[in-house]
Amino acid sequence: MSEVWIVAHDPVAGNALAGSARALGDAVNAISLGAGALAAADLTLLVEADPSTPVEAYAAAVAEVLASRAAKLVVLDSSAQSRLLAGQLAAHLGTSPVNATGVVSTDPLVVTRLAYGGLAVATEELASAVAVLVLAAGALPPADGTGAGAAEPLALAPSAGVRLLETRPRGGESVDLTAAKRVVGVGRGFAAQADLELARELAGRLGAELACSRPIAEGVNWMPAERYLGVSGATIKPDLYLAVGISGQIQHLVGVSHSKVIVAINKDAKAPIFAHADFGVVADLYQVLPALVAAL
Ligand SMILES: Cc1cc2nc3c(=O)[nH]c(=O)nc-3n(C[C@H](O)[C@H](O)[C@H](O)COP(=O)(O)OP(=O)(O)OC[C@H]3O[C@@H](n4cnc5c(N)ncnc54)[C@H](O)[C@@H]3O)c2cc1C
């Protein structure tokens, strides 16, 4: 019987992962670091994780349990904490973590992952004795199935390395672009920061969130990093994505290609974005945006 092991620190992400991980093995077991019992798993080993300790401090102890249970496939979600934990877990288990965008087969274990900063998708067979996968959102089809739901307490001690002293709300704005139904994305086609008001006004009329390409957030710093889309930014799935003055490089498209409808406004008819857009306007954004705002 093939077993999949999940290591979860969040009940929602853990249950979602346990449900979809059923596609990877006959039994889905979990080590829950303060996430409670996972109904979608067959067996959850319940660790009373100390909330003042970062989850990655449990890596050595969790790795020991996984090794003693002869785990061959260990799966985590792609949250920042899980990625940190995955790296340390893999090191303790003598392997490397793999950020998978999909699982092609389990025997042999073949996964896909983004390569060259999202320019290519690599399909790789993982031949190591134990594999630690960080599954990107959407890597496996969602499945609600419930498991046997058994739970056993497990006492684990965190390593003494890092202690959380304080938590504070993050400064700046926080935005959940992934939940937005409409998104207006701005790119380097805008000549000045003040001109973004045009897009902001349009987004307001459309009831859309404002987002951007990476250079706008991490080049000229006109918008916060939370708002850039792409392989190293946010991935969105809105009903409408309106790309304004964005060329459509692959690293950007990776984050927006699941939009239901893509509309592009670009003055260069050869801009790559048009090959991926459902509707395209070849024109100067400084003429189109005021006209759109006036019409809406
Ligand atoms: C490892 C790596 C990771 C990366 N990750 C990301 C990522 O996650 N997200 C991301 O976005 N990028 C990412 N990039 C950068 C990416 O390669 C592109 O450089 C970037 O997406 C381009 O941004 P842009 O489309 O705004 O700018 P440009 O490519 O400069 O395009 C500007 C567009 O505006 C058009 N334009 C100019 N003036 C007007 C006007 N008046 N009216 C209408 N159109 C006009 C131009 O024709 C052009 O097509 C990454 C790069 C690397 C190497």
Short mmCIF file of C-alpha atoms and ligand atoms in Angstrom, two decimals:
data_model
loop_
_atom_site.label_atom_id
_atom_site.label_comp_id
_atom_site.label_asym_id
_atom_site.label_seq_id
_atom_site.Cartn_x
_atom_site.Cartn_y
_atom_site.Cartn_z
CA MET A 1 0.00 0.00 0.00
CA SER A 2 1.42 3.41 -0.94
CA GLU A 3 1.32 6.14 1.70
CA VAL A 4 1.45 9.89 1.31
CA TRP A 5 2.52 12.01 4.27
CA ILE A 6 1.31 15.57 4.68
CA VAL A 7 2.88 18.04 7.07
CA ALA A 8 0.40 20.81 7.84
CA HIS A 9 0.38 23.86 10.08
CA ASP A 10 -2.92 25.32 8.86
CA PRO A 11 -6.23 23.42 9.12
CA VAL A 12 -7.77 24.79 5.91
CA ALA A 13 -4.71 24.29 3.72
CA GLY A 14 -3.99 20.95 5.44
CA ASN A 15 -7.44 19.53 4.79
CA ALA A 16 -7.44 20.76 1.19
CA LEU A 17 -4.05 19.14 0.67
CA ALA A 18 -5.11 15.89 2.35
CA GLY A 19 -8.18 15.73 0.10
CA SER A 20 -6.29 16.22 -3.12
CA ALA A 21 -3.28 14.11 -2.02
CA ARG A 22 -5.57 11.09 -2.15
CA ALA A 23 -4.72 11.04 -5.85
CA LEU A 24 -1.10 10.29 -4.88
CA GLY A 25 -1.47 7.20 -2.71
CA ASP A 26 -3.75 4.62 -1.08
CA ALA A 27 -3.42 6.14 2.38
CA VAL A 28 -3.03 9.79 3.36
CA ASN A 29 -1.39 10.39 6.73
CA ALA A 30 -0.63 13.73 8.28
CA ILE A 31 1.57 15.34 10.88
CA SER A 32 -0.39 18.30 12.15
CA LEU A 33 1.63 21.08 13.75
CA GLY A 34 -1.12 22.80 15.68
CA ALA A 35 -3.61 22.42 12.80
CA GLY A 36 -5.84 19.91 14.61
CA ALA A 37 -7.03 16.59 13.19
CA LEU A 38 -7.46 16.60 9.41
CA ALA A 39 -10.78 14.99 8.48
CA ALA A 40 -9.54 14.40 4.95
CA ALA A 41 -6.60 12.30 6.20
CA ASP A 42 -6.73 8.67 7.28
CA LEU A 43 -4.44 9.25 10.25
CA THR A 44 -3.33 12.52 11.81
CA LEU A 45 -0.46 12.62 14.26
CA LEU A 46 -1.42 15.58 16.41
CA VAL A 47 1.39 17.78 17.62
CA GLU A 48 0.48 20.45 20.18
CA ALA A 49 2.72 22.96 18.45
CA ASP A 50 3.74 25.92 20.56
CA PRO A 51 2.28 28.98 18.77
CA SER A 52 5.25 31.06 19.87
CA THR A 53 7.59 28.79 17.92
CA PRO A 54 7.96 28.96 14.13
CA VAL A 55 6.85 25.70 12.50
CA GLU A 56 10.23 25.13 10.89
CA ALA A 57 11.68 24.63 14.38
CA TYR A 58 9.89 21.24 14.32
CA ALA A 59 11.70 20.15 11.14
CA ALA A 60 14.27 17.87 12.79
CA ALA A 61 11.70 16.16 15.01
CA VAL A 62 9.18 15.76 12.16
CA ALA A 63 11.90 14.34 9.90
CA GLU A 64 12.73 11.76 12.57
CA VAL A 65 9.10 10.64 12.73
CA LEU A 66 8.84 10.46 8.94
CA ALA A 67 12.05 8.44 8.72
CA SER A 68 10.85 6.04 11.43
CA ARG A 69 7.61 5.53 9.49
CA ALA A 70 9.59 4.95 6.26
CA ALA A 71 7.79 7.83 4.52
CA LYS A 72 8.63 7.98 0.83
CA LEU A 73 6.43 10.85 -0.28
CA VAL A 74 6.01 13.96 1.88
CA VAL A 75 3.79 16.80 0.69
CA LEU A 76 3.35 20.37 1.94
CA ASP A 77 1.32 23.35 0.77
CA SER A 78 3.05 26.35 -0.75
CA SER A 79 2.61 28.89 2.07
CA ALA A 80 5.78 30.73 3.08
CA GLN A 81 5.97 28.81 6.37
CA SER A 82 5.47 25.45 4.68
CA ARG A 83 8.18 26.24 2.14
CA LEU A 84 10.62 27.04 4.94
CA LEU A 85 9.65 23.86 6.74
CA ALA A 86 9.96 21.81 3.53
CA GLY A 87 13.51 23.02 2.95
CA GLN A 88 14.63 22.03 6.43
CA LEU A 89 12.68 18.76 6.40
CA ALA A 90 14.26 17.78 3.11
CA ALA A 91 17.74 18.60 4.42
CA HIS A 92 17.15 16.39 7.48
CA LEU A 93 15.89 13.60 5.22
CA GLY A 94 18.92 13.89 2.95
CA THR A 95 17.06 15.18 -0.09
CA SER A 96 15.99 18.48 -1.72
CA PRO A 97 12.51 19.98 -1.72
CA VAL A 98 10.79 20.22 -5.09
CA ASN A 99 8.33 23.01 -5.90
CA ALA A 100 5.91 21.05 -8.05
CA THR A 101 3.25 22.55 -10.28
CA GLY A 102 1.79 19.12 -11.02
CA VAL A 103 2.23 15.40 -10.46
CA VAL A 104 2.34 13.36 -13.66
CA SER A 105 2.65 9.91 -12.04
CA THR A 106 3.47 8.43 -8.65
CA ASP A 107 5.21 5.22 -9.69
CA PRO A 108 7.70 6.32 -10.82
CA LEU A 109 7.26 9.73 -9.18
CA VAL A 110 7.22 12.27 -12.02
CA VAL A 111 6.42 15.93 -11.37
CA THR A 112 6.36 19.18 -13.28
CA ARG A 113 7.95 22.38 -12.03
CA LEU A 114 8.71 25.80 -13.44
CA ALA A 115 12.25 26.23 -14.71
CA TYR A 116 14.28 29.26 -15.80
CA GLY A 117 12.15 31.70 -13.82
CA GLY A 118 8.95 30.39 -15.39
CA LEU A 119 10.21 30.40 -18.97
CA ALA A 120 9.86 26.63 -19.19
CA VAL A 121 8.12 23.74 -17.48
CA ALA A 122 10.43 20.88 -16.53
CA THR A 123 9.10 17.34 -16.21
CA GLU A 124 11.29 15.38 -13.83
CA GLU A 125 11.41 11.90 -12.38
CA LEU A 126 12.37 12.01 -8.70
CA ALA A 127 14.55 9.04 -7.98
CA SER A 128 15.50 9.82 -4.36
CA ALA A 129 14.44 7.39 -1.62
CA VAL A 130 12.19 10.07 -0.13
CA ALA A 131 10.61 13.00 -1.96
CA VAL A 132 9.54 16.27 -0.32
CA LEU A 133 7.08 18.12 -2.55
CA VAL A 134 5.81 21.66 -2.10
CA LEU A 135 2.65 21.67 -4.15
CA ALA A 136 1.70 24.94 -5.82
CA ALA A 137 -1.95 25.98 -5.57
CA GLY A 138 -3.87 24.08 -8.24
CA ALA A 139 -1.10 21.48 -8.71
CA LEU A 140 -3.62 18.74 -7.93
CA PRO A 141 -7.33 18.87 -8.69
CA PRO A 142 -9.28 19.77 -5.52
CA ALA A 143 -11.02 16.79 -3.90
CA ASP A 144 -13.32 16.91 -0.87
CA GLY A 145 -13.05 13.22 0.04
CA THR A 146 -12.89 12.40 3.74
CA GLY A 147 -10.36 9.93 5.11
CA ALA A 148 -10.64 7.50 8.02
CA GLY A 149 -10.10 10.53 10.27
CA ALA A 150 -8.12 8.72 12.99
CA ALA A 151 -5.94 10.88 15.23
CA GLU A 152 -3.15 10.13 17.68
CA PRO A 153 -1.27 12.58 19.88
CA LEU A 154 2.41 12.97 19.14
CA ALA A 155 4.81 14.77 21.48
CA LEU A 156 7.50 16.63 19.55
CA ALA A 157 10.01 19.12 20.85
CA PRO A 158 11.02 22.04 18.62
CA SER A 159 14.69 22.80 18.19
CA ALA A 160 15.88 25.70 20.29
CA GLY A 161 16.99 27.82 17.31
CA VAL A 162 14.35 30.53 16.85
CA ARG A 163 11.64 31.82 19.18
CA LEU A 164 8.87 34.14 18.15
CA LEU A 165 8.96 37.19 20.41
CA GLU A 166 6.17 39.30 18.98
CA THR A 167 3.64 39.43 16.16
CA ARG A 168 2.41 42.70 14.66
CA PRO A 169 0.06 43.46 11.79
CA ARG A 170 2.06 43.95 8.65
CA GLY A 171 2.68 47.57 7.67
CA GLY A 172 1.48 48.94 4.36
CA GLU A 173 -1.53 47.61 2.56
CA SER A 174 -2.63 44.05 2.36
CA VAL A 175 -4.56 42.85 -0.64
CA ASP A 176 -5.85 39.46 -1.72
CA LEU A 177 -5.61 39.63 -5.50
CA THR A 178 -6.34 35.91 -5.75
CA ALA A 179 -9.94 36.55 -4.64
CA ALA A 180 -10.58 39.45 -7.06
CA LYS A 181 -13.16 38.93 -9.81
CA ARG A 182 -11.76 41.76 -11.91
CA VAL A 183 -8.18 42.97 -12.08
CA VAL A 184 -6.61 45.87 -13.98
CA GLY A 185 -2.86 45.36 -14.43
CA VAL A 186 -0.54 48.25 -15.23
CA GLY A 187 2.91 48.02 -16.79
CA ARG A 188 5.80 50.06 -18.02
CA GLY A 189 3.61 51.56 -20.72
CA PHE A 190 2.76 54.19 -18.08
CA ALA A 191 5.23 57.04 -18.32
CA ALA A 192 4.83 58.44 -14.80
CA GLN A 193 3.52 57.30 -11.42
CA ALA A 194 0.87 60.02 -11.42
CA ASP A 195 -0.55 58.52 -14.62
CA LEU A 196 -1.57 55.40 -12.70
CA GLU A 197 -4.56 57.50 -11.56
CA LEU A 198 -6.03 56.78 -15.00
CA ALA A 199 -5.93 53.05 -14.30
CA ARG A 200 -7.08 53.53 -10.70
CA GLU A 201 -10.11 55.40 -11.93
CA LEU A 202 -10.89 52.72 -14.49
CA ALA A 203 -10.47 50.00 -11.85
CA GLY A 204 -12.88 51.92 -9.61
CA ARG A 205 -15.50 52.04 -12.37
CA LEU A 206 -15.06 48.32 -13.05
CA GLY A 207 -15.05 47.31 -9.39
CA ALA A 208 -11.60 45.86 -10.06
CA GLU A 209 -8.40 45.54 -8.03
CA LEU A 210 -5.35 47.35 -9.35
CA ALA A 211 -2.29 45.17 -9.98
CA CYS A 212 0.92 45.55 -11.96
CA SER A 213 3.88 43.95 -13.67
CA ARG A 214 7.00 43.39 -11.62
CA PRO A 215 9.02 46.39 -12.83
CA ILE A 216 6.26 48.69 -11.57
CA ALA A 217 6.59 47.22 -8.06
CA GLU A 218 10.23 46.26 -7.94
CA GLY A 219 11.83 48.59 -10.44
CA VAL A 220 10.31 52.04 -10.20
CA ASN A 221 8.50 51.11 -6.94
CA TRP A 222 5.27 52.84 -7.93
CA MET A 223 3.14 50.11 -6.35
CA PRO A 224 3.64 47.73 -3.41
CA ALA A 225 5.15 44.29 -4.05
CA GLU A 226 1.86 42.61 -2.99
CA ARG A 227 0.33 43.92 -6.19
CA TYR A 228 2.56 42.48 -8.85
CA LEU A 229 1.50 39.47 -10.85
CA GLY A 230 3.57 36.65 -12.24
CA VAL A 231 5.89 33.80 -11.53
CA SER A 232 7.48 35.55 -8.58
CA GLY A 233 4.37 37.56 -7.66
CA ALA A 234 0.69 36.74 -7.26
CA THR A 235 -1.27 34.27 -9.38
CA ILE A 236 -4.81 35.36 -10.18
CA LYS A 237 -7.91 33.69 -11.63
CA PRO A 238 -10.35 36.57 -12.14
CA ASP A 239 -13.28 36.70 -14.55
CA LEU A 240 -11.58 39.66 -16.24
CA TYR A 241 -7.93 40.67 -16.47
CA LEU A 242 -7.29 43.96 -18.24
CA ALA A 243 -3.58 44.39 -19.01
CA VAL A 244 -2.67 48.00 -19.77
CA GLY A 245 0.77 48.87 -21.13
CA ILE A 246 2.07 45.39 -20.30
CA SER A 247 4.13 43.56 -22.92
CA GLY A 248 3.15 40.05 -21.75
CA GLN A 249 6.47 38.40 -20.97
CA ILE A 250 6.19 34.77 -19.90
CA GLN A 251 7.06 35.57 -16.27
CA HIS A 252 4.03 37.86 -16.13
CA LEU A 253 1.72 35.55 -18.07
CA VAL A 254 2.33 32.67 -15.64
CA GLY A 255 0.43 34.69 -13.03
CA VAL A 256 -2.53 35.72 -15.18
CA SER A 257 -3.09 32.93 -17.70
CA HIS A 258 -5.93 31.39 -15.65
CA SER A 259 -8.04 34.54 -16.05
CA LYS A 260 -11.35 33.78 -17.78
CA VAL A 261 -11.10 36.74 -20.14
CA ILE A 262 -7.92 38.69 -20.87
CA VAL A 263 -8.16 42.11 -22.49
CA ALA A 264 -4.96 43.89 -23.53
CA ILE A 265 -4.33 47.53 -24.34
CA ASN A 266 -0.93 48.10 -25.92
CA LYS A 267 0.29 50.45 -28.62
CA ASP A 268 2.58 47.78 -30.11
CA ALA A 269 0.58 45.36 -32.27
CA LYS A 270 3.42 42.84 -31.93
CA ALA A 271 3.38 42.81 -28.11
CA PRO A 272 3.30 39.15 -26.91
CA ILE A 273 0.29 39.87 -24.66
CA PHE A 274 -1.96 39.91 -27.73
CA ALA A 275 -1.24 36.24 -28.43
CA HIS A 276 -2.81 35.43 -25.05
CA ALA A 277 -5.60 38.01 -25.00
CA ASP A 278 -9.25 37.32 -25.82
CA PHE A 279 -9.67 40.96 -26.84
CA GLY A 280 -6.96 43.40 -27.80
CA VAL A 281 -6.86 47.14 -28.36
CA VAL A 282 -3.83 48.34 -30.31
CA ALA A 283 -3.72 51.95 -29.18
CA ASP A 284 -2.14 54.47 -26.86
CA LEU A 285 -3.35 53.86 -23.31
CA TYR A 286 -3.45 57.63 -22.75
CA GLN A 287 -6.25 57.83 -25.29
CA VAL A 288 -8.05 54.59 -24.47
CA LEU A 289 -8.27 54.85 -20.67
CA PRO A 290 -9.95 58.28 -20.50
CA ALA A 291 -12.39 57.13 -23.19
CA LEU A 292 -13.18 53.95 -21.26
CA VAL A 293 -13.65 55.84 -18.00
CA ALA A 294 -15.96 58.29 -19.75
CA ALA A 295 -17.97 55.45 -21.27
CA LEU A 296 -18.40 53.43 -18.05
C1 LIG B 1 13.52 35.50 -12.92
C2 LIG B 1 12.54 36.54 -13.37
C3 LIG B 1 11.31 36.59 -12.75
C4 LIG B 1 10.38 37.55 -13.16
N1 LIG B 1 9.16 37.57 -12.56
C5 LIG B 1 8.23 38.44 -13.01
C6 LIG B 1 6.92 38.43 -12.46
O1 LIG B 1 6.59 37.66 -11.55
N2 LIG B 1 6.02 39.32 -12.95
C7 LIG B 1 6.31 40.21 -13.97
O2 LIG B 1 5.43 40.99 -14.37
N3 LIG B 1 7.55 40.23 -14.50
C8 LIG B 1 8.51 39.38 -14.04
N4 LIG B 1 9.75 39.42 -14.58
C9 LIG B 1 10.06 40.51 -15.55
C10 LIG B 1 9.56 40.19 -16.95
O3 LIG B 1 10.52 39.44 -17.65
C11 LIG B 1 9.30 41.49 -17.75
O4 LIG B 1 10.47 42.26 -17.76
C12 LIG B 1 8.17 42.33 -17.18
O5 LIG B 1 7.01 41.55 -16.99
C13 LIG B 1 7.86 43.45 -18.17
O6 LIG B 1 6.98 44.36 -17.57
P1 LIG B 1 6.08 45.31 -18.48
O7 LIG B 1 5.27 44.48 -19.40
O8 LIG B 1 5.38 46.24 -17.56
O9 LIG B 1 7.18 46.18 -19.25
P2 LIG B 1 7.67 46.12 -20.76
O10 LIG B 1 8.09 44.76 -21.14
O11 LIG B 1 8.66 47.22 -20.90
O12 LIG B 1 6.38 46.46 -21.61
C14 LIG B 1 5.76 47.72 -21.64
C15 LIG B 1 4.70 47.65 -22.72
O13 LIG B 1 3.97 48.87 -22.72
C16 LIG B 1 3.68 49.19 -24.06
N5 LIG B 1 3.46 50.64 -24.12
C17 LIG B 1 4.37 51.64 -23.98
N6 LIG B 1 3.76 52.84 -24.02
C18 LIG B 1 2.45 52.61 -24.21
C19 LIG B 1 1.30 53.45 -24.35
N7 LIG B 1 1.40 54.78 -24.28
N8 LIG B 1 0.11 52.86 -24.56
C20 LIG B 1 -0.02 51.52 -24.64
N9 LIG B 1 1.03 50.67 -24.51
C21 LIG B 1 2.25 51.21 -24.28
C22 LIG B 1 4.88 48.75 -24.87
O14 LIG B 1 4.51 48.52 -26.22
C23 LIG B 1 5.28 47.47 -24.13
O15 LIG B 1 4.69 46.33 -24.73
C24 LIG B 1 10.69 38.47 -14.20
C25 LIG B 1 11.94 38.39 -14.82
C26 LIG B 1 12.85 37.44 -14.41
C27 LIG B 1 14.18 37.37 -15.10
#
